[in-house]
mmCIF file of C-alpha atoms and ligand atoms in Angstrom:
data_model
loop_
_atom_site.group_PDB
_atom_site.id
_atom_site.type_symbol
_atom_site.label_atom_id
_atom_site.label_comp_id
_atom_site.label_asym_id
_atom_site.label_seq_id
_atom_site.Cartn_x
_atom_site.Cartn_y
_atom_site.Cartn_z
ATOM 1 C CA MET V 1 11.116 -26.419 -7.050
ATOM 2 C CA LEU V 2 9.588 -27.041 -10.606
ATOM 3 C CA ILE V 3 11.613 -25.394 -13.526
ATOM 4 C CA SER V 4 9.623 -24.238 -16.233
ATOM 5 C CA ARG V 5 10.194 -23.116 -20.117
ATOM 6 C CA ASN V 6 7.109 -23.199 -21.342
ATOM 7 C CA VAL V 7 4.231 -21.270 -21.426
ATOM 8 C CA ASN V 8 0.661 -23.642 -21.358
ATOM 9 C CA ALA V 9 3.157 -26.125 -19.284
ATOM 10 C CA LEU V 10 2.480 -23.835 -16.665
ATOM 11 C CA VAL V 11 -0.843 -22.444 -16.643
ATOM 12 C CA ASP V 12 -2.271 -26.532 -17.216
ATOM 13 C CA GLN V 13 0.024 -26.525 -13.589
ATOM 14 C CA LEU V 14 -1.229 -23.944 -11.827
ATOM 15 C CA GLU V 15 -4.526 -24.594 -13.206
ATOM 16 C CA GLY V 16 -4.518 -27.999 -11.107
ATOM 17 C CA MET V 17 -3.535 -25.984 -8.238
ATOM 18 C CA VAL V 18 -5.866 -23.168 -7.799
ATOM 19 C CA SER V 19 -8.931 -25.914 -8.591
ATOM 20 C CA SER V 20 -7.963 -27.222 -5.346
ATOM 21 C CA GLY V 21 -8.183 -23.734 -3.757
ATOM 22 C CA LEU V 22 -4.551 -22.305 -3.017
ATOM 23 C CA THR V 23 -3.691 -19.370 -3.435
ATOM 24 C CA ILE V 24 -0.738 -18.023 -5.748
ATOM 25 C CA GLY V 25 2.204 -15.711 -4.995
ATOM 26 C CA PHE V 26 4.844 -13.971 -7.506
ATOM 27 C CA VAL V 27 7.490 -12.403 -7.622
ATOM 28 C CA PRO V 28 9.068 -11.099 -11.626
ATOM 29 C CA THR V 29 12.626 -10.607 -11.949
ATOM 30 C CA MET V 30 15.304 -10.494 -14.298
ATOM 31 C CA GLY V 31 17.222 -12.629 -12.025
ATOM 32 C CA ALA V 32 20.576 -12.046 -11.433
ATOM 33 C CA LEU V 33 19.122 -13.076 -7.457
ATOM 34 C CA HIS V 34 19.622 -10.337 -4.593
ATOM 35 C CA ASP V 35 18.731 -10.751 -1.300
ATOM 36 C CA GLY V 36 16.389 -7.514 -2.485
ATOM 37 C CA HIS V 37 14.656 -10.084 -4.355
ATOM 38 C CA LEU V 38 14.694 -13.111 -2.098
ATOM 39 C CA SER V 39 12.970 -10.248 0.490
ATOM 40 C CA LEU V 40 9.972 -10.560 -2.144
ATOM 41 C CA VAL V 41 9.793 -13.982 -1.838
ATOM 42 C CA GLU V 42 10.090 -14.484 1.249
ATOM 43 C CA LYS V 43 6.659 -11.952 2.071
ATOM 44 C CA ALA V 44 5.682 -14.280 -0.434
ATOM 45 C CA ARG V 45 6.110 -17.433 0.455
ATOM 46 C CA SER V 46 4.637 -16.194 4.062
ATOM 47 C CA ASP V 47 1.191 -15.095 1.886
ATOM 48 C CA CYS V 48 0.225 -17.315 0.119
ATOM 49 C CA ASP V 49 0.549 -20.979 -0.449
ATOM 50 C CA ILE V 50 1.852 -21.270 -3.561
ATOM 51 C CA VAL V 51 5.211 -19.072 -4.715
ATOM 52 C CA VAL V 52 6.155 -18.844 -8.252
ATOM 53 C CA VAL V 53 9.388 -16.748 -9.020
ATOM 54 C CA SER V 54 9.708 -15.581 -12.821
ATOM 55 C CA VAL V 55 13.433 -15.191 -13.927
ATOM 56 C CA PHE V 56 13.086 -13.548 -17.425
ATOM 57 C CA VAL V 57 15.418 -10.636 -18.842
ATOM 58 C CA ASN V 58 13.017 -8.202 -20.982
ATOM 59 C CA PRO V 59 13.903 -7.434 -24.079
ATOM 60 C CA THR V 60 11.282 -5.020 -24.360
ATOM 61 C CA GLN V 61 12.121 -2.422 -21.353
ATOM 62 C CA PHE V 62 15.903 -2.103 -22.495
ATOM 63 C CA ASN V 63 16.490 0.738 -24.458
ATOM 64 C CA GLU V 64 19.856 0.479 -25.227
ATOM 65 C CA GLN V 65 20.653 -3.064 -26.907
ATOM 66 C CA LYS V 66 24.206 -2.153 -24.966
ATOM 67 C CA ASP V 67 22.619 -2.573 -21.550
ATOM 68 C CA LEU V 68 20.622 -5.419 -22.477
ATOM 69 C CA ASP V 69 23.487 -7.120 -23.553
ATOM 70 C CA ASN V 70 25.215 -6.149 -20.448
ATOM 71 C CA TYR V 71 22.432 -7.211 -17.746
ATOM 72 C CA PRO V 72 24.241 -9.323 -16.024
ATOM 73 C CA ARG V 73 21.742 -13.131 -15.908
ATOM 74 C CA ASN V 74 22.883 -15.871 -13.104
ATOM 75 C CA GLU V 75 20.560 -18.168 -13.603
ATOM 76 C CA HIS V 76 22.523 -21.289 -12.283
ATOM 77 C CA ASN V 77 23.122 -19.833 -9.384
ATOM 78 C CA ASP V 78 19.132 -18.396 -8.938
ATOM 79 C CA GLU V 79 17.697 -22.011 -9.065
ATOM 80 C CA LYS V 80 20.134 -22.551 -6.073
ATOM 81 C CA LEU V 81 19.023 -19.122 -4.104
ATOM 82 C CA LEU V 82 15.484 -19.897 -4.974
ATOM 83 C CA ARG V 83 15.775 -23.103 -3.675
ATOM 84 C CA GLN V 84 17.125 -21.565 -0.547
ATOM 85 C CA VAL V 85 13.721 -19.442 -0.262
ATOM 86 C CA ASP V 86 11.688 -22.183 -0.704
ATOM 87 C CA CYS V 87 10.223 -21.260 -3.698
ATOM 88 C CA ASP V 88 7.502 -23.554 -5.308
ATOM 89 C CA VAL V 89 8.282 -22.816 -9.158
ATOM 90 C CA MET V 90 11.049 -20.803 -10.433
ATOM 91 C CA PHE V 91 9.802 -20.304 -14.511
ATOM 92 C CA ALA V 92 12.253 -19.052 -17.088
ATOM 93 C CA PRO V 93 10.928 -18.810 -20.590
ATOM 94 C CA ALA V 94 12.833 -18.032 -23.469
ATOM 95 C CA VAL V 95 12.208 -14.548 -25.275
ATOM 96 C CA THR V 96 9.340 -16.464 -28.397
ATOM 97 C CA GLU V 97 7.493 -17.917 -25.434
ATOM 98 C CA ILE V 98 6.801 -15.253 -24.266
ATOM 99 C CA TYR V 99 6.356 -13.292 -27.438
ATOM 100 C CA PRO V 100 5.472 -15.304 -29.986
ATOM 101 C CA THR V 101 4.775 -12.225 -32.218
ATOM 102 C CA GLU V 102 6.750 -9.584 -32.569
ATOM 103 C CA HIS V 103 3.677 -7.261 -31.374
ATOM 104 C CA ARG V 104 4.337 -4.376 -29.484
ATOM 105 C CA PRO V 105 1.315 -3.206 -27.485
ATOM 106 C CA GLU V 106 0.950 0.563 -26.486
ATOM 107 C CA PHE V 107 -0.079 1.141 -22.583
ATOM 108 C CA GLU V 108 -1.761 4.146 -21.681
ATOM 109 C CA LEU V 109 0.489 4.920 -18.882
ATOM 110 C CA ASN V 110 -1.670 8.152 -17.306
ATOM 111 C CA GLY V 111 0.942 10.757 -17.735
ATOM 112 C CA LEU V 112 3.304 8.637 -14.999
ATOM 113 C CA ASP V 113 5.974 8.190 -17.252
ATOM 114 C CA ALA V 114 6.024 11.699 -18.275
ATOM 115 C CA THR V 115 9.525 11.957 -15.737
ATOM 116 C CA MET V 116 12.582 10.983 -14.483
ATOM 117 C CA GLU V 117 13.308 7.380 -15.678
ATOM 118 C CA GLY V 118 10.304 7.427 -18.694
ATOM 119 C CA ALA V 119 11.894 11.067 -19.708
ATOM 120 C CA HIS V 120 15.243 9.325 -19.250
ATOM 121 C CA ARG V 121 14.417 6.038 -20.933
ATOM 122 C CA PRO V 122 12.121 6.140 -23.995
ATOM 123 C CA GLY V 123 9.698 2.892 -23.845
ATOM 124 C CA HIS V 124 10.825 1.143 -20.759
ATOM 125 C CA PHE V 125 7.664 1.523 -19.315
ATOM 126 C CA ASN V 126 5.764 0.511 -21.177
ATOM 127 C CA GLY V 127 7.828 -2.709 -21.910
ATOM 128 C CA VAL V 128 7.750 -2.816 -18.642
ATOM 129 C CA VAL V 129 4.301 -2.560 -18.472
ATOM 130 C CA GLN V 130 4.117 -5.156 -21.741
ATOM 131 C CA VAL V 131 5.516 -7.705 -19.600
ATOM 132 C CA VAL V 132 4.175 -7.623 -16.272
ATOM 133 C CA ASP V 133 -0.041 -7.960 -18.440
ATOM 134 C CA ARG V 134 1.967 -10.863 -19.771
ATOM 135 C CA LEU V 135 3.047 -12.482 -16.797
ATOM 136 C CA PHE V 136 0.131 -11.607 -15.285
ATOM 137 C CA HIS V 137 -2.340 -13.602 -18.566
ATOM 138 C CA ILE V 138 -0.479 -16.151 -17.865
ATOM 139 C CA VAL V 139 0.027 -16.793 -13.602
ATOM 140 C CA LYS V 140 -3.318 -15.395 -12.671
ATOM 141 C CA PRO V 141 -1.063 -14.578 -8.968
ATOM 142 C CA ASP V 142 -3.584 -13.331 -5.549
ATOM 143 C CA LYS V 143 -0.480 -11.420 -4.566
ATOM 144 C CA ALA V 144 2.482 -9.755 -7.121
ATOM 145 C CA TYR V 145 5.061 -7.979 -5.306
ATOM 146 C CA PHE V 146 7.330 -5.321 -6.115
ATOM 147 C CA GLY V 147 10.081 -3.758 -4.554
ATOM 148 C CA GLN V 148 9.799 -0.058 -3.350
ATOM 149 C CA LYS V 149 13.799 0.280 -4.844
ATOM 150 C CA ASP V 150 11.588 0.508 -8.047
ATOM 151 C CA PHE V 151 9.147 3.565 -6.722
ATOM 152 C CA GLN V 152 7.433 5.280 -10.126
ATOM 153 C CA GLN V 153 7.640 1.209 -11.742
ATOM 154 C CA LEU V 154 5.727 0.539 -9.058
ATOM 155 C CA ALA V 155 3.245 3.619 -9.744
ATOM 156 C CA ILE V 156 2.816 2.587 -13.409
ATOM 157 C CA ILE V 157 2.202 -0.753 -12.231
ATOM 158 C CA ARG V 158 -0.759 0.035 -9.486
ATOM 159 C CA TYR V 159 -2.048 1.552 -12.023
ATOM 160 C CA SER V 160 -2.019 0.011 -15.021
ATOM 161 C CA MET V 161 -2.472 -3.477 -13.742
ATOM 162 C CA LYS V 162 -5.819 -2.449 -12.748
ATOM 163 C CA ASN V 163 -6.627 -0.280 -16.025
ATOM 164 C CA LEU V 164 -6.074 -3.451 -17.927
ATOM 165 C CA GLY V 165 -8.904 -5.335 -15.603
ATOM 166 C CA HIS V 166 -6.172 -7.575 -13.944
ATOM 167 C CA ARG V 167 -7.522 -8.892 -10.455
ATOM 168 C CA THR V 168 -4.009 -9.335 -8.382
ATOM 169 C CA GLU V 169 -3.516 -7.595 -5.446
ATOM 170 C CA VAL V 170 -0.176 -5.388 -5.944
ATOM 171 C CA VAL V 171 2.438 -5.655 -2.565
ATOM 172 C CA ALA V 172 4.765 -3.606 -2.762
ATOM 173 C CA CYS V 173 8.234 -4.284 -0.297
ATOM 174 C CA PRO V 174 11.318 -1.969 1.726
ATOM 175 C CA THR V 175 14.168 -1.013 -0.300
ATOM 176 C CA VAL V 176 17.394 -3.774 0.652
ATOM 177 C CA ARG V 177 20.054 -2.411 1.074
ATOM 178 C CA GLU V 178 23.685 -2.962 1.302
ATOM 179 C CA VAL V 179 26.489 -2.075 4.278
ATOM 180 C CA ASN V 180 26.860 1.411 2.859
ATOM 181 C CA GLY V 181 23.371 2.435 1.873
ATOM 182 C CA LEU V 182 23.817 1.242 -1.893
ATOM 183 C CA ALA V 183 20.131 -0.167 -3.059
ATOM 184 C CA ARG V 184 21.048 -3.897 -3.825
ATOM 185 C CA SER V 185 20.656 -4.106 -7.353
ATOM 186 C CA SER V 186 21.483 -6.417 -9.968
ATOM 187 C CA ARG V 187 23.568 -4.556 -12.034
ATOM 188 C CA ASN V 188 26.331 -3.042 -8.373
ATOM 189 C CA GLN V 189 27.855 -6.550 -9.004
ATOM 190 C CA LEU V 190 29.231 -4.807 -12.949
ATOM 191 C CA LEU V 191 30.766 -2.135 -10.453
ATOM 192 C CA SER V 192 34.445 -2.282 -9.510
ATOM 193 C CA ASP V 193 34.777 -2.340 -5.590
ATOM 194 C CA SER V 194 35.478 1.094 -5.277
ATOM 195 C CA ALA V 195 32.772 2.419 -7.443
ATOM 196 C CA ARG V 196 30.589 -0.279 -4.914
ATOM 197 C CA LYS V 197 31.690 1.447 -2.025
ATOM 198 C CA LYS V 198 31.362 5.498 -3.459
ATOM 199 C CA ALA V 199 27.686 4.363 -4.718
ATOM 200 C CA GLY V 200 26.629 4.770 -1.020
ATOM 201 C CA ILE V 201 26.254 8.249 -1.073
ATOM 202 C CA LEU V 202 23.079 8.064 -3.238
ATOM 203 C CA TYR V 203 21.675 7.168 0.075
ATOM 204 C CA GLN V 204 23.277 9.474 2.231
ATOM 205 C CA GLU V 205 22.334 12.305 -0.014
ATOM 206 C CA LEU V 206 18.356 10.900 -0.290
ATOM 207 C CA LEU V 207 19.160 10.409 4.050
ATOM 208 C CA ALA V 208 20.478 14.361 3.928
ATOM 209 C CA ALA V 209 17.131 15.308 2.004
ATOM 210 C CA LYS V 210 14.774 13.700 4.256
ATOM 211 C CA ALA V 211 16.750 15.770 7.017
ATOM 212 C CA CYS V 212 16.671 19.400 5.880
ATOM 213 C CA PHE V 213 13.219 18.379 4.162
ATOM 214 C CA ARG V 214 10.891 19.680 7.355
ATOM 215 C CA THR V 215 13.344 22.597 8.224
ATOM 216 C CA GLU V 216 14.423 23.985 4.686
ATOM 217 C CA ASP V 217 12.446 26.731 2.703
ATOM 218 C CA SER V 218 13.151 25.692 -0.537
ATOM 219 C CA ASN V 219 12.766 21.954 -2.383
ATOM 220 C CA ARG V 220 15.026 22.819 -5.007
ATOM 221 C CA SER V 221 17.673 24.231 -2.773
ATOM 222 C CA ILE V 222 17.962 20.369 -1.396
ATOM 223 C CA GLU V 223 18.008 19.266 -4.539
ATOM 224 C CA ASP V 224 20.707 21.775 -6.541
ATOM 225 C CA ARG V 225 22.718 20.373 -3.125
ATOM 226 C CA ALA V 226 22.301 17.186 -3.507
ATOM 227 C CA CYS V 227 22.798 17.304 -7.184
ATOM 228 C CA THR V 228 25.849 19.321 -6.767
ATOM 229 C CA ARG V 229 27.934 16.322 -4.444
ATOM 230 C CA ILE V 230 26.681 13.358 -6.353
ATOM 231 C CA LYS V 231 28.071 15.370 -9.403
ATOM 232 C CA GLU V 232 31.394 16.110 -7.188
ATOM 233 C CA ALA V 233 31.284 12.291 -6.714
ATOM 234 C CA GLY V 234 31.438 11.187 -10.039
ATOM 235 C CA PHE V 235 28.475 10.512 -10.844
ATOM 236 C CA GLU V 236 26.835 11.475 -14.117
ATOM 237 C CA LEU V 237 24.151 12.624 -12.270
ATOM 238 C CA ASP V 238 20.111 11.919 -15.046
ATOM 239 C CA TYR V 239 18.082 13.419 -12.008
ATOM 240 C CA PHE V 240 17.645 14.117 -8.461
ATOM 241 C CA MET V 241 14.064 15.132 -7.574
ATOM 242 C CA ILE V 242 11.666 15.393 -5.019
ATOM 243 C CA VAL V 243 7.733 14.649 -6.398
ATOM 244 C CA ASP V 244 4.203 14.183 -5.237
ATOM 245 C CA PRO V 245 4.194 9.659 -4.619
ATOM 246 C CA VAL V 246 0.897 9.360 -6.382
ATOM 247 C CA ASN V 247 1.428 11.359 -9.312
ATOM 248 C CA LEU V 248 4.989 12.065 -9.373
ATOM 249 C CA ALA V 249 4.271 15.419 -10.374
ATOM 250 C CA PRO V 250 7.783 17.728 -9.537
ATOM 251 C CA LEU V 251 6.394 19.213 -5.986
ATOM 252 C CA ALA V 252 6.634 23.251 -5.917
ATOM 253 C CA GLU V 253 8.844 24.500 -3.390
ATOM 254 C CA LEU V 254 7.257 24.902 -0.413
ATOM 255 C CA GLU V 255 4.293 22.087 -0.340
ATOM 256 C CA LYS V 256 5.304 20.136 2.668
ATOM 257 C CA GLY V 257 2.306 17.129 2.480
ATOM 258 C CA GLN V 258 4.008 13.662 0.962
ATOM 259 C CA ALA V 259 6.998 13.713 -0.607
ATOM 260 C CA ILE V 260 9.788 11.580 -1.705
ATOM 261 C CA ALA V 261 12.774 12.213 -3.325
ATOM 262 C CA CYS V 262 14.145 9.741 -6.237
ATOM 263 C CA VAL V 263 17.641 9.836 -7.813
ATOM 264 C CA ALA V 264 19.695 8.029 -10.564
ATOM 265 C CA ALA V 265 23.263 8.530 -11.712
ATOM 266 C CA ARG V 266 25.910 6.783 -13.581
ATOM 267 C CA ILE V 267 28.604 5.382 -12.787
ATOM 268 C CA GLU V 268 31.610 3.185 -14.696
ATOM 269 C CA GLY V 269 28.241 3.653 -17.113
ATOM 270 C CA VAL V 270 26.902 1.634 -14.471
ATOM 271 C CA ARG V 271 23.031 3.557 -13.745
ATOM 272 C CA LEU V 272 21.881 3.018 -11.003
ATOM 273 C CA ILE V 273 18.667 4.261 -9.114
ATOM 274 C CA ASP V 274 17.037 4.742 -5.683
ATOM 275 C CA ASN V 275 14.565 7.232 -3.741
ATOM 276 C CA LEU V 276 13.409 7.629 -0.130
ATOM 277 C CA MET V 277 9.829 8.987 1.292
ATOM 278 C CA LEU V 278 10.937 12.191 2.703
ATOM 279 C CA PHE V 279 7.899 12.470 4.440
ATOM 280 C CA GLY V 280 3.646 11.163 4.699
HETATM 281 P P1 AMP E 301 14.429 -7.167 -11.103
HETATM 282 O O1 AMP E 301 15.221 -8.460 -11.332
HETATM 283 O O2 AMP E 301 15.624 -5.640 -11.570
HETATM 284 O O3 AMP E 301 13.131 -6.511 -12.339
HETATM 285 O O4 AMP E 301 13.379 -6.599 -10.160
HETATM 286 C C1 AMP E 301 12.980 -7.283 -9.788
HETATM 287 C C2 AMP E 301 12.030 -6.972 -8.855
HETATM 288 O O5 AMP E 301 12.752 -6.935 -7.198
HETATM 289 C C3 AMP E 301 11.355 -5.389 -8.751
HETATM 290 O O6 AMP E 301 10.381 -5.336 -8.101
HETATM 291 C C4 AMP E 301 12.527 -5.013 -7.792
HETATM 292 O O7 AMP E 301 11.581 -3.358 -7.176
HETATM 293 C C5 AMP E 301 12.382 -5.881 -6.776
HETATM 294 N N1 AMP E 301 14.124 -5.457 -6.127
HETATM 295 C C6 AMP E 301 15.201 -4.978 -7.346
HETATM 296 N N2 AMP E 301 16.044 -4.776 -5.844
HETATM 297 C C7 AMP E 301 15.432 -4.267 -4.943
HETATM 298 C C8 AMP E 301 15.815 -3.997 -3.206
HETATM 299 N N3 AMP E 301 17.103 -3.748 -3.361
HETATM 300 N N4 AMP E 301 14.976 -4.361 -2.650
HETATM 301 C C9 AMP E 301 14.182 -4.737 -2.783
HETATM 302 N N5 AMP E 301 13.724 -5.003 -3.624
HETATM 303 C C10 AMP E 301 13.962 -4.774 -4.764
#
């Protein structure tokens, strides 16, 4: 496995490979890798000739300095795991390599950032789009792999990368979970054992919403019940919302078309998100 930290060197290396007709599969990550990330790498491995994984904690998508400072980093272990799944290139650049200037462009996100994560984390998605745009320009992947766990991010990346003229196919990958249903996340390692156990409730409530979605009259009552139970379990809740999976708008009471339930809640100061397609 090649470990690359330099943009120009990586561009040269990848250009050499592509000119011989090889396809590139790309998995952007912020490191502290776990089985969720590795499932994306494995999918890329089965689809493409060359697999590139970036490990870069992107400062422009953090809206709290403390969150950025506390974000888990373990490059040594990341390298080991990536070797195990037969990754070809680990790209682990310094911040100045990705952002040689302080320029922070504003991206047009078609209102997809107006709700949920976008509403609770101002500027977050602008930073996500900034880094993915920059990485796509460097790696020029044929396909790039993103987790459905970050559903709003996936919708925004699909929209914005097309809008910015990238030809890369965006591939969505299913959420990998812990035994109790908690979606795997680099942040889970910041939780105590008891909070990690409790956090299974987020998935339990998504499943409960799915179970009554077809029969209940009102999405609002499903949301309210989930909110109450999650708060009673000791979480600070940001939202539990049933939205349209295409435009992310909250779904009116009796609509029973495509729908996805999305949740964000904090425990022990660690913010967790998850979602589940209810129908469609
Ligand atoms: P991150 O390192 O958190 O920025 O995540 C990098 C990529 O891995 C994103 O596309 C995430 O959606 C994806 N990912 C994170 N956790 C999971 C998971 N539990 N299952 C599947 N994909 C995931």
